[in-house]
PDB file of C-alpha atoms in Angstrom:
ATOM      1  CA  GLN A 180      21.180 -19.926  34.125  1.00  0.00           C
ATOM      2  CA  VAL A 181      19.025 -20.097  31.304  1.00  0.00           C
ATOM      3  CA  LYS A 182      19.735 -16.854  30.265  1.00  0.00           C
ATOM      4  CA  GLU A 183      23.551 -17.532  30.672  1.00  0.00           C
ATOM      5  CA  VAL A 184      23.002 -20.444  28.357  1.00  0.00           C
ATOM      6  CA  ALA A 185      20.974 -18.456  25.754  1.00  0.00           C
ATOM      7  CA  GLN A 186      23.934 -16.251  25.563  1.00  0.00           C
ATOM      8  CA  LEU A 187      27.078 -18.209  26.101  1.00  0.00           C
ATOM      9  CA  ALA A 188      25.148 -20.410  23.080  1.00  0.00           C
ATOM     10  CA  ALA A 189      25.071 -16.961  20.948  1.00  0.00           C
ATOM     11  CA  VAL A 190      28.754 -16.623  20.929  1.00  0.00           C
ATOM     12  CA  LEU A 191      28.990 -19.968  19.561  1.00  0.00           C
ATOM     13  CA  GLY A 192      26.781 -18.905  16.500  1.00  0.00           C
ATOM     14  CA  ARG A 193      23.615 -19.414  15.297  1.00  0.00           C
ATOM     15  CA  ARG A 194      24.023 -23.800  15.091  1.00  0.00           C
ATOM     16  CA  PHE A 195      26.038 -25.429  17.399  1.00  0.00           C
ATOM     17  CA  PRO A 196      26.619 -28.673  18.460  1.00  0.00           C
ATOM     18  CA  GLN A 197      26.703 -29.305  22.562  1.00  0.00           C
ATOM     19  CA  ALA A 198      29.478 -30.852  23.569  1.00  0.00           C
ATOM     20  CA  LEU A 199      31.390 -27.186  22.734  1.00  0.00           C
ATOM     21  CA  LEU A 200      28.684 -25.888  24.727  1.00  0.00           C
ATOM     22  CA  ALA A 201      29.542 -28.423  27.696  1.00  0.00           C
ATOM     23  CA  ALA A 202      32.845 -27.766  27.483  1.00  0.00           C
ATOM     24  CA  VAL A 203      32.742 -23.810  27.321  1.00  0.00           C
ATOM     25  CA  SER A 204      30.070 -23.748  30.346  1.00  0.00           C
ATOM     26  CA  GLN A 205      30.639 -23.928  33.727  1.00  0.00           C
ATOM     27  CA  LEU A 206      27.098 -25.609  34.495  1.00  0.00           C
ATOM     28  CA  GLY A 207      27.439 -29.263  34.753  1.00  0.00           C
ATOM     29  CA  ALA A 208      25.617 -31.427  32.542  1.00  0.00           C
ATOM     30  CA  GLU A 209      22.378 -31.930  34.451  1.00  0.00           C
ATOM     31  CA  ALA A 210      22.096 -28.041  34.889  1.00  0.00           C
ATOM     32  CA  LEU A 211      23.334 -27.339  31.307  1.00  0.00           C
ATOM     33  CA  GLY A 212      20.948 -30.069  29.894  1.00  0.00           C
ATOM     34  CA  THR A 213      18.318 -28.503  31.994  1.00  0.00           C
ATOM     35  CA  ALA A 214      18.679 -24.716  30.505  1.00  0.00           C
ATOM     36  CA  LEU A 215      18.688 -25.915  26.775  1.00  0.00           C
ATOM     37  CA  ASP A 216      15.800 -28.267  27.331  1.00  0.00           C
ATOM     38  CA  GLN A 217      14.080 -25.018  28.538  1.00  0.00           C
ATOM     39  CA  LEU A 218      15.216 -23.127  25.311  1.00  0.00           C
ATOM     40  CA  VAL A 219      14.148 -25.620  23.440  1.00  0.00           C
ATOM     41  CA  GLU A 220      10.878 -26.060  25.160  1.00  0.00           C
ATOM     42  CA  ALA A 221      10.432 -22.012  24.692  1.00  0.00           C
ATOM     43  CA  GLU A 222      10.864 -22.613  21.035  1.00  0.00           C
ATOM     44  CA  VAL A 223      13.969 -20.133  21.420  1.00  0.00           C
ATOM     45  CA  LEU A 224      16.417 -23.512  20.231  1.00  0.00           C
ATOM     46  CA  PHE A 225      16.094 -26.672  17.443  1.00  0.00           C
ATOM     47  CA  GLN A 226      17.803 -29.592  19.304  1.00  0.00           C
ATOM     48  CA  SER A 227      18.316 -31.778  16.627  1.00  0.00           C
ATOM     49  CA  SER A 228      20.124 -35.720  17.058  1.00  0.00           C
ATOM     50  CA  LEU A 229      20.401 -36.872  20.978  1.00  0.00           C
ATOM     51  CA  PRO A 230      22.754 -36.237  23.284  1.00  0.00           C
ATOM     52  CA  PRO A 231      25.452 -36.868  23.652  1.00  0.00           C
ATOM     53  CA  ALA A 232      25.901 -35.825  19.322  1.00  0.00           C
ATOM     54  CA  ALA A 233      23.320 -33.034  20.159  1.00  0.00           C
ATOM     55  CA  SER A 234      23.785 -29.830  18.027  1.00  0.00           C
ATOM     56  CA  TYR A 235      21.237 -27.161  18.760  1.00  0.00           C
ATOM     57  CA  GLU A 236      20.179 -24.230  16.461  1.00  0.00           C
ATOM     58  CA  PHE A 237      18.399 -20.646  17.133  1.00  0.00           C
ATOM     59  CA  LYS A 238      15.010 -20.696  15.747  1.00  0.00           C
ATOM     60  CA  HIS A 239      15.355 -16.952  14.649  1.00  0.00           C
ATOM     61  CA  GLY A 240      18.739 -15.096  13.544  1.00  0.00           C
ATOM     62  CA  MET A 241      17.244 -12.000  15.266  1.00  0.00           C
ATOM     63  CA  VAL A 242      16.994 -14.264  18.920  1.00  0.00           C
ATOM     64  CA  GLN A 243      20.704 -15.291  18.585  1.00  0.00           C
ATOM     65  CA  GLU A 244      22.001 -11.238  17.917  1.00  0.00           C
ATOM     66  CA  THR A 245      19.512 -10.667  21.066  1.00  0.00           C
ATOM     67  CA  ALA A 246      20.886 -12.870  23.351  1.00  0.00           C
ATOM     68  CA  TYR A 247      24.650 -11.897  21.830  1.00  0.00           C
ATOM     69  CA  GLY A 248      24.229  -8.460  22.288  1.00  0.00           C
ATOM     70  CA  SER A 249      22.993  -8.501  25.702  1.00  0.00           C
ATOM     71  CA  LEU A 250      26.100  -9.529  26.809  1.00  0.00           C
ATOM     72  CA  LEU A 251      29.266  -6.801  27.882  1.00  0.00           C
ATOM     73  CA  LYS A 252      31.673  -6.311  25.330  1.00  0.00           C
ATOM     74  CA  SER A 253      34.906  -8.173  27.353  1.00  0.00           C
ATOM     75  CA  THR A 254      32.437 -11.193  28.039  1.00  0.00           C
ATOM     76  CA  ARG A 255      31.697 -11.489  24.903  1.00  0.00           C
ATOM     77  CA  GLN A 256      35.425 -11.315  24.315  1.00  0.00           C
ATOM     78  CA  ARG A 257      36.534 -13.596  27.470  1.00  0.00           C
ATOM     79  CA  HIS A 258      33.598 -16.352  25.612  1.00  0.00           C
ATOM     80  CA  HIS A 259      35.242 -15.746  22.239  1.00  0.00           C
ATOM     81  CA  ARG A 260      39.044 -16.656  23.867  1.00  0.00           C
ATOM     82  CA  GLU A 261      37.815 -19.473  25.764  1.00  0.00           C
ATOM     83  CA  ILE A 262      35.765 -21.038  22.858  1.00  0.00           C
ATOM     84  CA  ALA A 263      38.487 -20.568  20.493  1.00  0.00           C
ATOM     85  CA  GLU A 264      41.338 -22.303  23.173  1.00  0.00           C
ATOM     86  CA  THR A 265      38.556 -24.555  23.732  1.00  0.00           C
ATOM     87  CA  LEU A 266      38.363 -25.555  20.119  1.00  0.00           C
ATOM     88  CA  ALA A 267      41.573 -25.515  19.838  1.00  0.00           C
ATOM     89  CA  ALA A 268      42.646 -28.339  22.460  1.00  0.00           C
ATOM     90  CA  ASP A 269      39.869 -30.205  22.839  1.00  0.00           C
ATOM     91  CA  PHE A 270      38.101 -30.307  19.120  1.00  0.00           C
ATOM     92  CA  PRO A 271      41.502 -30.951  16.680  1.00  0.00           C
ATOM     93  CA  GLU A 272      38.904 -31.955  13.893  1.00  0.00           C
ATOM     94  CA  THR A 273      37.193 -28.971  14.545  1.00  0.00           C
ATOM     95  CA  ALA A 274      40.126 -26.456  14.069  1.00  0.00           C
ATOM     96  CA  ALA A 275      41.400 -28.718  11.192  1.00  0.00           C
ATOM     97  CA  SER A 276      38.556 -28.932   9.248  1.00  0.00           C
ATOM     98  CA  GLU A 277      37.331 -25.649  10.426  1.00  0.00           C
ATOM     99  CA  PRO A 278      39.910 -23.007  10.873  1.00  0.00           C
ATOM    100  CA  GLU A 279      37.897 -20.403   9.746  1.00  0.00           C
ATOM    101  CA  LEU A 280      36.076 -20.832  13.155  1.00  0.00           C
ATOM    102  CA  LEU A 281      38.923 -20.292  15.531  1.00  0.00           C
ATOM    103  CA  ALA A 282      39.782 -17.689  13.441  1.00  0.00           C
ATOM    104  CA  HIS A 283      36.902 -15.762  13.881  1.00  0.00           C
ATOM    105  CA  HIS A 284      36.408 -16.416  17.842  1.00  0.00           C
ATOM    106  CA  TYR A 285      40.308 -15.296  17.721  1.00  0.00           C
ATOM    107  CA  SER A 286      39.127 -12.663  16.560  1.00  0.00           C
ATOM    108  CA  GLU A 287      36.268 -11.208  18.308  1.00  0.00           C
ATOM    109  CA  ALA A 288      38.649 -12.254  21.003  1.00  0.00           C
ATOM    110  CA  GLY A 289      40.467  -9.281  19.847  1.00  0.00           C
ATOM    111  CA  LEU A 290      43.690 -11.802  19.448  1.00  0.00           C
ATOM    112  CA  ALA A 291      44.657 -10.826  15.897  1.00  0.00           C
ATOM    113  CA  GLU A 292      47.843 -12.966  16.224  1.00  0.00           C
ATOM    114  CA  ALA A 293      46.443 -15.688  17.422  1.00  0.00           C
ATOM    115  CA  ALA A 294      43.867 -14.927  14.581  1.00  0.00           C
ATOM    116  CA  VAL A 295      46.197 -14.516  11.649  1.00  0.00           C
ATOM    117  CA  PRO A 296      47.519 -17.939  11.367  1.00  0.00           C
ATOM    118  CA  TYR A 297      43.460 -19.502  11.564  1.00  0.00           C
ATOM    119  CA  TRP A 298      42.565 -17.261   8.823  1.00  0.00           C
ATOM    120  CA  GLN A 299      45.635 -17.804   6.175  1.00  0.00           C
ATOM    121  CA  ARG A 300      44.835 -21.749   6.705  1.00  0.00           C
ATOM    122  CA  ALA A 301      41.324 -21.157   6.209  1.00  0.00           C
ATOM    123  CA  GLY A 302      42.354 -19.227   2.820  1.00  0.00           C
ATOM    124  CA  HIS A 303      44.236 -22.463   2.072  1.00  0.00           C
ATOM    125  CA  ARG A 304      41.226 -24.865   2.330  1.00  0.00           C
ATOM    126  CA  ALA A 305      39.217 -22.584   0.532  1.00  0.00           C
ATOM    127  CA  ALA A 306      41.225 -22.739  -2.487  1.00  0.00           C
ATOM    128  CA  GLU A 307      41.657 -26.274  -1.929  1.00  0.00           C
ATOM    129  CA  ARG A 308      37.911 -26.520  -2.916  1.00  0.00           C
ATOM    130  CA  TRP A 309      38.513 -23.648  -5.358  1.00  0.00           C
ATOM    131  CA  ALA A 310      35.985 -21.426  -3.920  1.00  0.00           C
ATOM    132  CA  SER A 311      38.435 -19.058  -4.773  1.00  0.00           C
ATOM    133  CA  ALA A 312      36.309 -15.158  -3.799  1.00  0.00           C
ATOM    134  CA  GLU A 313      35.674 -17.417  -0.278  1.00  0.00           C
ATOM    135  CA  SER A 314      39.718 -17.738  -0.286  1.00  0.00           C
ATOM    136  CA  VAL A 315      40.566 -14.249  -0.649  1.00  0.00           C
ATOM    137  CA  GLY A 316      37.532 -12.915   1.698  1.00  0.00           C
ATOM    138  CA  HIS A 317      39.644 -15.026   4.956  1.00  0.00           C
ATOM    139  CA  VAL A 318      43.071 -13.983   3.205  1.00  0.00           C
ATOM    140  CA  GLU A 319      41.860 -10.323   3.202  1.00  0.00           C
ATOM    141  CA  ARG A 320      40.566 -11.015   7.168  1.00  0.00           C
ATOM    142  CA  GLY A 321      43.830 -12.312   7.831  1.00  0.00           C
ATOM    143  CA  LEU A 322      45.501  -8.907   6.113  1.00  0.00           C
ATOM    144  CA  GLU A 323      43.119  -6.333   8.300  1.00  0.00           C
ATOM    145  CA  LEU A 324      44.003  -8.104  11.350  1.00  0.00           C
ATOM    146  CA  LEU A 325      47.976  -8.235  10.833  1.00  0.00           C
ATOM    147  CA  GLU A 326      47.339  -4.610   9.953  1.00  0.00           C
ATOM    148  CA  THR A 327      46.197  -3.832  13.638  1.00  0.00           C
ATOM    149  CA  LEU A 328      49.477  -4.889  14.712  1.00  0.00           C
ATOM    150  CA  PRO A 329      52.715  -2.902  15.196  1.00  0.00           C
ATOM    151  CA  ASP A 330      55.346  -2.832  12.831  1.00  0.00           C
ATOM    152  CA  SER A 331      57.429  -5.572  13.239  1.00  0.00           C
ATOM    153  CA  ALA A 332      60.092  -8.521  11.571  1.00  0.00           C
ATOM    154  CA  GLN A 333      56.829 -11.455  12.350  1.00  0.00           C
ATOM    155  CA  ARG A 334      54.474  -9.448  11.372  1.00  0.00           C
ATOM    156  CA  ALA A 335      56.004  -9.045   8.118  1.00  0.00           C
ATOM    157  CA  GLU A 336      56.763 -13.149   7.621  1.00  0.00           C
ATOM    158  CA  GLN A 337      53.092 -13.538   8.105  1.00  0.00           C
ATOM    159  CA  GLU A 338      52.252 -11.086   5.813  1.00  0.00           C
ATOM    160  CA  MET A 339      54.121 -12.151   2.857  1.00  0.00           C
ATOM    161  CA  PRO A 340      52.770 -15.190   2.728  1.00  0.00           C
ATOM    162  CA  LEU A 341      49.523 -13.926   2.949  1.00  0.00           C
ATOM    163  CA  LEU A 342      49.538 -11.110   0.211  1.00  0.00           C
ATOM    164  CA  LEU A 343      51.050 -14.113  -2.214  1.00  0.00           C
ATOM    165  CA  ASP A 344      47.943 -16.185  -1.729  1.00  0.00           C
ATOM    166  CA  LEU A 345      45.914 -13.372  -2.045  1.00  0.00           C
ATOM    167  CA  VAL A 346      47.633 -12.331  -5.432  1.00  0.00           C
ATOM    168  CA  GLY A 347      46.596 -16.253  -6.505  1.00  0.00           C
ATOM    169  CA  GLY A 348      43.195 -15.665  -5.162  1.00  0.00           C
ATOM    170  CA  LEU A 349      42.509 -13.008  -6.709  1.00  0.00           C
ATOM    171  CA  ARG A 350      44.607 -13.888 -10.489  1.00  0.00           C
ATOM    172  CA  ILE A 351      41.834 -17.096 -10.727  1.00  0.00           C
ATOM    173  CA  LEU A 352      38.903 -14.260  -9.983  1.00  0.00           C
ATOM    174  CA  ASP A 353      40.615 -12.322 -12.520  1.00  0.00           C
ATOM    175  CA  ARG A 354      41.224  -9.173 -10.835  1.00  0.00           C
ATOM    176  CA  TYR A 355      44.379  -8.105 -12.069  1.00  0.00           C
ATOM    177  CA  ASP A 356      44.035  -4.581 -10.666  1.00  0.00           C
ATOM    178  CA  ALA A 357      43.600  -5.887  -7.371  1.00  0.00           C
ATOM    179  CA  ALA A 358      46.428  -8.539  -7.668  1.00  0.00           C
ATOM    180  CA  LEU A 359      48.968  -5.938  -9.223  1.00  0.00           C
ATOM    181  CA  ALA A 360      47.780  -3.845  -5.603  1.00  0.00           C
ATOM    182  CA  ALA A 361      48.737  -7.104  -3.993  1.00  0.00           C
ATOM    183  CA  LEU A 362      52.101  -7.353  -5.050  1.00  0.00           C
ATOM    184  CA  ASP A 363      52.738  -3.752  -4.733  1.00  0.00           C
ATOM    185  CA  ARG A 364      52.154  -4.038  -1.061  1.00  0.00           C
ATOM    186  CA  ALA A 365      54.016  -7.014  -1.008  1.00  0.00           C
ATOM    187  CA  GLN A 366      57.117  -5.636  -2.159  1.00  0.00           C
ATOM    188  CA  ALA A 367      56.805  -2.149   0.327  1.00  0.00           C
ATOM    189  CA  VAL A 368      56.260  -4.846   3.000  1.00  0.00           C
ATOM    190  CA  ALA A 369      59.795  -6.285   1.985  1.00  0.00           C
ATOM    191  CA  GLU A 370      61.075  -3.694   2.325  1.00  0.00           C
ATOM    192  CA  ASN A 371      59.853  -2.381   5.067  1.00  0.00           C
ATOM    193  CA  TYR A 372      61.193  -5.817   6.874  1.00  0.00           C
ATOM    194  CA  GLN A 373      64.277  -5.166   5.214  1.00  0.00           C
ATOM    195  CA  ARG A 374      64.258  -2.451   7.365  1.00  0.00           C
ATOM    196  CA  ILE A 375      63.359  -3.365  10.161  1.00  0.00           C
ATOM    197  CA  GLU A 376      65.927  -6.276  10.461  1.00  0.00           C
TER     198      GLU A 376
END
């Protein structure tokens, strides 16, 4: 049980709230609390604040990576999907304030179509904070995922706004050659979209 809790926690990330772990765990509150206490006692996790608002952090990144890597890929993907769906349904404040978190979990779950809108939202939120490099990174991640999807009108409808966001972010970063390349790509997508229609 303790091992499974550590593995699930590793999928959540280096730092995670107990409430989210409890929401995605199959264990009851008492069993989960006991397992977390044991992980704290073993100095695998640090606890900050008290339950139910407690949050935890892996003492070492390598411990988290080891626990994460010990899961089968299919199990990891299932956990990522459950975490993303739980965040979207039960943690709307987190979904709104940290869309990159949902984007990450949907991406790692192999659900590109669900991830892309969250990468776009994450890009917008970063741009609002004038974090242009971060914004461009989020948008590029969304575009990478779109490339894994088949050509379709729906894909083009998602790709165009992302490309325009990318152009804006690259211009702010004085990366004009890359911005022009993104504009060329947007034109190609628009022409292809007309052909698909």
